[in-house]
Amino acid sequence: MTLNSKLAKLFNEQINNEMSSSYIYLAMAAWFEQTPYSGFASWMFNQSREESMHALKFYQYVVDRDAAVVLQPIAKPKADYKSPIDVFEHSLKQEQKVTQQINELFEVAEQVKDHASKNLLLWFLNEQMEEEKTVRDMLDRLKLAGNDSASLLVLDGEAAKRNGAGGGASGANGAA
Ligand SMILES: [Fe+2]
Ligand SMILES: [Fe+2]
């Protein structure tokens, strides 16, 4: 079954959305590299890599469905942040935005009764739920730590340890 043209357009947009996310996270990693928070820097670096994997997963899906991949320019990411909390607040907003994009994709897939697309998108919806939760948890704890350097360094250490566990390329290669 060929991919519905509206769906094909949205999947192509999603390749770009995920690459944009990847770029946003890479800019966040670069911002943290200018601070003492090396754990948060590697968290964001890994997050960036995971978003690239998402883009490639959508790319492969468009190819596998025999539709044309059309790549678009990636927007310049925000580079200046005020604090770790500021970064994580933007990260949460970014994830919520992507969740909305994937929900919209799912609705179109449902309208045109494309069950294979729905299956792929369900995997992404679960992934979004997990990512939002992980970011929200860290944000809550950053707020709790406030300006206390010792607490912030503990959280930074936890951020460093998170890498390789839930995140990274394994997340994108897993199901589906
Ligand atoms: Fe993603
Ligand atoms: Fe994400």
mmCIF file of C-alpha atoms and ligand atoms in Angstrom:
data_model
loop_
_atom_site.group_PDB
_atom_site.id
_atom_site.type_symbol
_atom_site.label_atom_id
_atom_site.label_comp_id
_atom_site.label_asym_id
_atom_site.label_seq_id
_atom_site.Cartn_x
_atom_site.Cartn_y
_atom_site.Cartn_z
ATOM 1 C CA MET A 1 0.000 0.000 0.000
ATOM 2 C CA THR A 2 1.488 3.325 -1.002
ATOM 3 C CA LEU A 3 1.788 6.009 1.578
ATOM 4 C CA ASN A 4 -1.018 8.553 1.576
ATOM 5 C CA SER A 5 0.341 11.880 0.248
ATOM 6 C CA LYS A 6 -0.692 13.901 3.300
ATOM 7 C CA LEU A 7 0.977 11.321 5.553
ATOM 8 C CA ALA A 8 4.109 11.312 3.394
ATOM 9 C CA LYS A 9 4.337 15.087 3.741
ATOM 10 C CA LEU A 10 3.912 14.886 7.529
ATOM 11 C CA PHE A 11 6.474 12.079 7.889
ATOM 12 C CA ASN A 12 8.938 14.191 5.916
ATOM 13 C CA GLU A 13 8.228 17.123 8.211
ATOM 14 C CA GLN A 14 8.829 14.842 11.176
ATOM 15 C CA ILE A 15 12.281 13.893 9.853
ATOM 16 C CA ASN A 16 13.028 17.610 9.989
ATOM 17 C CA ASN A 17 11.411 18.066 13.420
ATOM 18 C CA GLU A 18 13.562 15.300 14.900
ATOM 19 C CA MET A 19 16.726 16.686 13.278
ATOM 20 C CA SER A 20 15.814 20.126 14.650
ATOM 21 C CA SER A 21 15.409 18.559 18.107
ATOM 22 C CA SER A 22 18.792 16.926 17.711
ATOM 23 C CA TYR A 23 20.313 20.307 16.884
ATOM 24 C CA ILE A 24 18.563 22.015 19.805
ATOM 25 C CA TYR A 25 19.943 19.383 22.204
ATOM 26 C CA LEU A 26 23.408 19.688 20.714
ATOM 27 C CA ALA A 27 23.279 23.448 21.371
ATOM 28 C CA MET A 28 22.201 22.689 24.944
ATOM 29 C CA ALA A 29 25.130 20.281 25.324
ATOM 30 C CA ALA A 30 27.472 22.971 24.003
ATOM 31 C CA TRP A 31 26.029 25.471 26.498
ATOM 32 C CA PHE A 32 26.631 23.061 29.390
ATOM 33 C CA GLU A 33 30.193 22.455 28.141
ATOM 34 C CA GLN A 34 30.876 26.111 29.039
ATOM 35 C CA THR A 35 29.776 25.443 32.636
ATOM 36 C CA PRO A 36 31.111 23.053 35.324
ATOM 37 C CA TYR A 37 28.171 20.691 34.630
ATOM 38 C CA SER A 38 29.817 17.991 32.519
ATOM 39 C CA GLY A 39 27.108 15.457 33.455
ATOM 40 C CA PHE A 40 24.329 17.613 32.017
ATOM 41 C CA ALA A 41 26.503 18.229 28.947
ATOM 42 C CA SER A 42 26.744 14.511 28.233
ATOM 43 C CA TRP A 43 23.010 14.038 28.984
ATOM 44 C CA MET A 44 22.188 16.613 26.288
ATOM 45 C CA PHE A 45 24.774 15.193 23.904
ATOM 46 C CA ASN A 46 23.207 11.747 24.200
ATOM 47 C CA GLN A 47 19.757 13.242 23.852
ATOM 48 C CA SER A 48 20.913 14.887 20.629
ATOM 49 C CA ARG A 49 22.129 11.552 19.318
ATOM 50 C CA GLU A 50 18.839 9.903 20.227
ATOM 51 C CA GLU A 51 16.868 12.527 18.280
ATOM 52 C CA SER A 52 19.082 11.912 15.235
ATOM 53 C CA MET A 53 18.199 8.230 15.531
ATOM 54 C CA HIS A 54 14.505 9.181 15.582
ATOM 55 C CA ALA A 55 14.985 11.204 12.398
ATOM 56 C CA LEU A 56 16.678 8.222 10.756
ATOM 57 C CA LYS A 57 13.898 5.929 11.877
ATOM 58 C CA PHE A 58 11.332 8.181 10.154
ATOM 59 C CA TYR A 59 13.631 8.440 7.129
ATOM 60 C CA GLN A 60 13.824 4.658 6.854
ATOM 61 C CA TYR A 61 10.076 4.343 7.239
ATOM 62 C CA VAL A 62 9.406 6.775 4.369
ATOM 63 C CA VAL A 63 11.898 4.832 2.208
ATOM 64 C CA ASP A 64 10.400 1.476 3.186
ATOM 65 C CA ARG A 65 6.942 2.742 2.252
ATOM 66 C CA ASP A 66 8.215 3.647 -1.194
ATOM 67 C CA ALA A 67 7.654 7.380 -0.753
ATOM 68 C CA ALA A 68 10.084 10.194 -1.575
ATOM 69 C CA VAL A 69 12.273 11.673 1.144
ATOM 70 C CA VAL A 70 12.432 15.456 0.880
ATOM 71 C CA LEU A 71 14.902 17.073 3.245
ATOM 72 C CA GLN A 72 14.524 20.663 4.418
ATOM 73 C CA PRO A 73 16.907 23.135 6.127
ATOM 74 C CA ILE A 74 17.347 22.791 9.869
ATOM 75 C CA ALA A 75 16.669 25.936 11.875
ATOM 76 C CA LYS A 76 19.415 27.580 13.917
ATOM 77 C CA PRO A 77 19.006 26.424 17.532
ATOM 78 C CA LYS A 78 18.817 28.706 20.565
ATOM 79 C CA ALA A 79 22.307 28.995 22.032
ATOM 80 C CA ASP A 80 21.941 31.167 25.142
ATOM 81 C CA TYR A 81 20.479 29.874 28.375
ATOM 82 C CA LYS A 82 20.266 31.377 31.862
ATOM 83 C CA SER A 83 20.673 28.313 34.061
ATOM 84 C CA PRO A 84 20.368 24.508 34.116
ATOM 85 C CA ILE A 85 16.679 24.933 35.042
ATOM 86 C CA ASP A 86 16.200 27.188 32.031
ATOM 87 C CA VAL A 87 17.707 24.519 29.757
ATOM 88 C CA PHE A 88 15.532 21.744 31.151
ATOM 89 C CA GLU A 89 12.411 23.890 30.929
ATOM 90 C CA HIS A 90 13.125 24.387 27.227
ATOM 91 C CA SER A 91 13.827 20.687 26.880
ATOM 92 C CA LEU A 92 10.433 19.834 28.368
ATOM 93 C CA LYS A 93 8.688 22.316 26.046
ATOM 94 C CA GLN A 94 10.520 20.787 23.088
ATOM 95 C CA GLU A 95 9.399 17.265 24.028
ATOM 96 C CA GLN A 96 5.803 18.424 24.537
ATOM 97 C CA LYS A 97 5.880 20.025 21.094
ATOM 98 C CA VAL A 98 7.143 16.792 19.512
ATOM 99 C CA THR A 99 4.473 14.774 21.351
ATOM 100 C CA GLN A 100 1.869 17.060 19.786
ATOM 101 C CA GLN A 101 3.406 16.616 16.320
ATOM 102 C CA ILE A 102 3.318 12.841 16.652
ATOM 103 C CA ASN A 103 -0.234 12.910 17.972
ATOM 104 C CA GLU A 104 -1.254 14.873 14.879
ATOM 105 C CA LEU A 105 0.518 12.341 12.674
ATOM 106 C CA PHE A 106 -1.281 9.516 14.437
ATOM 107 C CA GLU A 107 -4.648 11.192 13.884
ATOM 108 C CA VAL A 108 -4.008 11.466 10.139
ATOM 109 C CA ALA A 109 -2.826 7.840 10.023
ATOM 110 C CA GLU A 110 -6.060 6.885 11.722
ATOM 111 C CA GLN A 111 -8.165 8.927 9.308
ATOM 112 C CA VAL A 112 -6.644 7.176 6.293
ATOM 113 C CA LYS A 113 -6.669 3.787 8.084
ATOM 114 C CA ASP A 114 -2.929 3.275 7.725
ATOM 115 C CA HIS A 115 -2.285 0.716 10.451
ATOM 116 C CA ALA A 116 1.433 0.261 9.775
ATOM 117 C CA SER A 117 1.948 3.982 10.308
ATOM 118 C CA LYS A 118 -0.150 3.869 13.462
ATOM 119 C CA ASN A 119 2.071 1.061 14.767
ATOM 120 C CA LEU A 120 5.240 3.080 14.188
ATOM 121 C CA LEU A 121 3.683 6.170 15.722
ATOM 122 C CA LEU A 122 2.551 4.262 18.811
ATOM 123 C CA TRP A 123 6.184 3.379 19.464
ATOM 124 C CA PHE A 124 7.027 7.077 19.217
ATOM 125 C CA LEU A 125 4.147 8.089 21.491
ATOM 126 C CA ASN A 126 5.443 5.749 24.199
ATOM 127 C CA GLU A 127 8.932 7.110 23.675
ATOM 128 C CA GLN A 128 7.594 10.660 24.079
ATOM 129 C CA MET A 129 5.813 9.771 27.298
ATOM 130 C CA GLU A 130 9.071 8.386 28.713
ATOM 131 C CA GLU A 131 11.131 11.342 27.572
ATOM 132 C CA GLU A 132 8.704 13.876 29.007
ATOM 133 C CA LYS A 133 8.730 12.020 32.314
ATOM 134 C CA THR A 134 12.536 11.843 32.483
ATOM 135 C CA VAL A 135 12.909 15.553 31.749
ATOM 136 C CA ARG A 136 10.110 16.516 34.161
ATOM 137 C CA ASP A 137 11.697 14.465 36.966
ATOM 138 C CA MET A 138 15.062 16.159 36.504
ATOM 139 C CA LEU A 139 13.420 19.576 36.282
ATOM 140 C CA ASP A 140 11.547 18.979 39.554
ATOM 141 C CA ARG A 141 14.761 18.014 41.285
ATOM 142 C CA LEU A 142 16.656 20.982 39.841
ATOM 143 C CA LYS A 143 13.970 23.246 41.279
ATOM 144 C CA LEU A 144 14.356 21.517 44.639
ATOM 145 C CA ALA A 145 18.136 22.017 44.538
ATOM 146 C CA GLY A 146 17.732 25.726 43.779
ATOM 147 C CA ASN A 147 21.071 27.509 44.117
ATOM 148 C CA ASP A 148 22.672 24.892 46.346
ATOM 149 C CA SER A 149 25.917 23.957 44.549
ATOM 150 C CA ALA A 150 26.368 20.657 46.353
ATOM 151 C CA SER A 151 22.885 19.453 45.377
ATOM 152 C CA LEU A 152 23.368 20.632 41.802
ATOM 153 C CA LEU A 153 26.594 18.638 41.534
ATOM 154 C CA VAL A 154 24.823 15.513 42.826
ATOM 155 C CA LEU A 155 22.193 15.925 40.090
ATOM 156 C CA ASP A 156 24.926 16.540 37.526
ATOM 157 C CA GLY A 157 26.539 13.259 38.578
ATOM 158 C CA GLU A 158 23.214 11.457 38.146
ATOM 159 C CA ALA A 159 22.767 13.017 34.724
ATOM 160 C CA ALA A 160 26.165 11.650 33.728
ATOM 161 C CA LYS A 161 25.174 8.153 34.871
ATOM 162 C CA ARG A 162 21.896 8.171 32.985
ATOM 163 C CA ASN A 163 23.746 7.919 29.670
ATOM 164 C CA GLY A 164 23.676 4.534 28.047
ATOM 165 C CA ALA A 165 20.856 3.353 30.285
ATOM 166 C CA GLY A 166 17.553 4.644 28.911
ATOM 167 C CA GLY A 167 18.900 6.986 26.297
ATOM 168 C CA GLY A 168 21.235 6.596 23.370
ATOM 169 C CA ALA A 169 20.862 4.749 20.134
ATOM 170 C CA SER A 170 19.436 1.642 21.812
ATOM 171 C CA GLY A 171 16.237 3.562 22.506
ATOM 172 C CA ALA A 172 15.671 4.212 18.817
ATOM 173 C CA ASN A 173 16.610 0.743 17.651
ATOM 174 C CA GLY A 174 14.494 -1.035 20.205
ATOM 175 C CA ALA A 175 10.874 -1.762 19.341
ATOM 176 C CA ALA A 176 9.031 -1.329 16.048
HETATM 177 FE FE FE B 1 12.462 12.356 19.122
HETATM 178 FE FE FE B 2 12.763 13.535 22.289
#
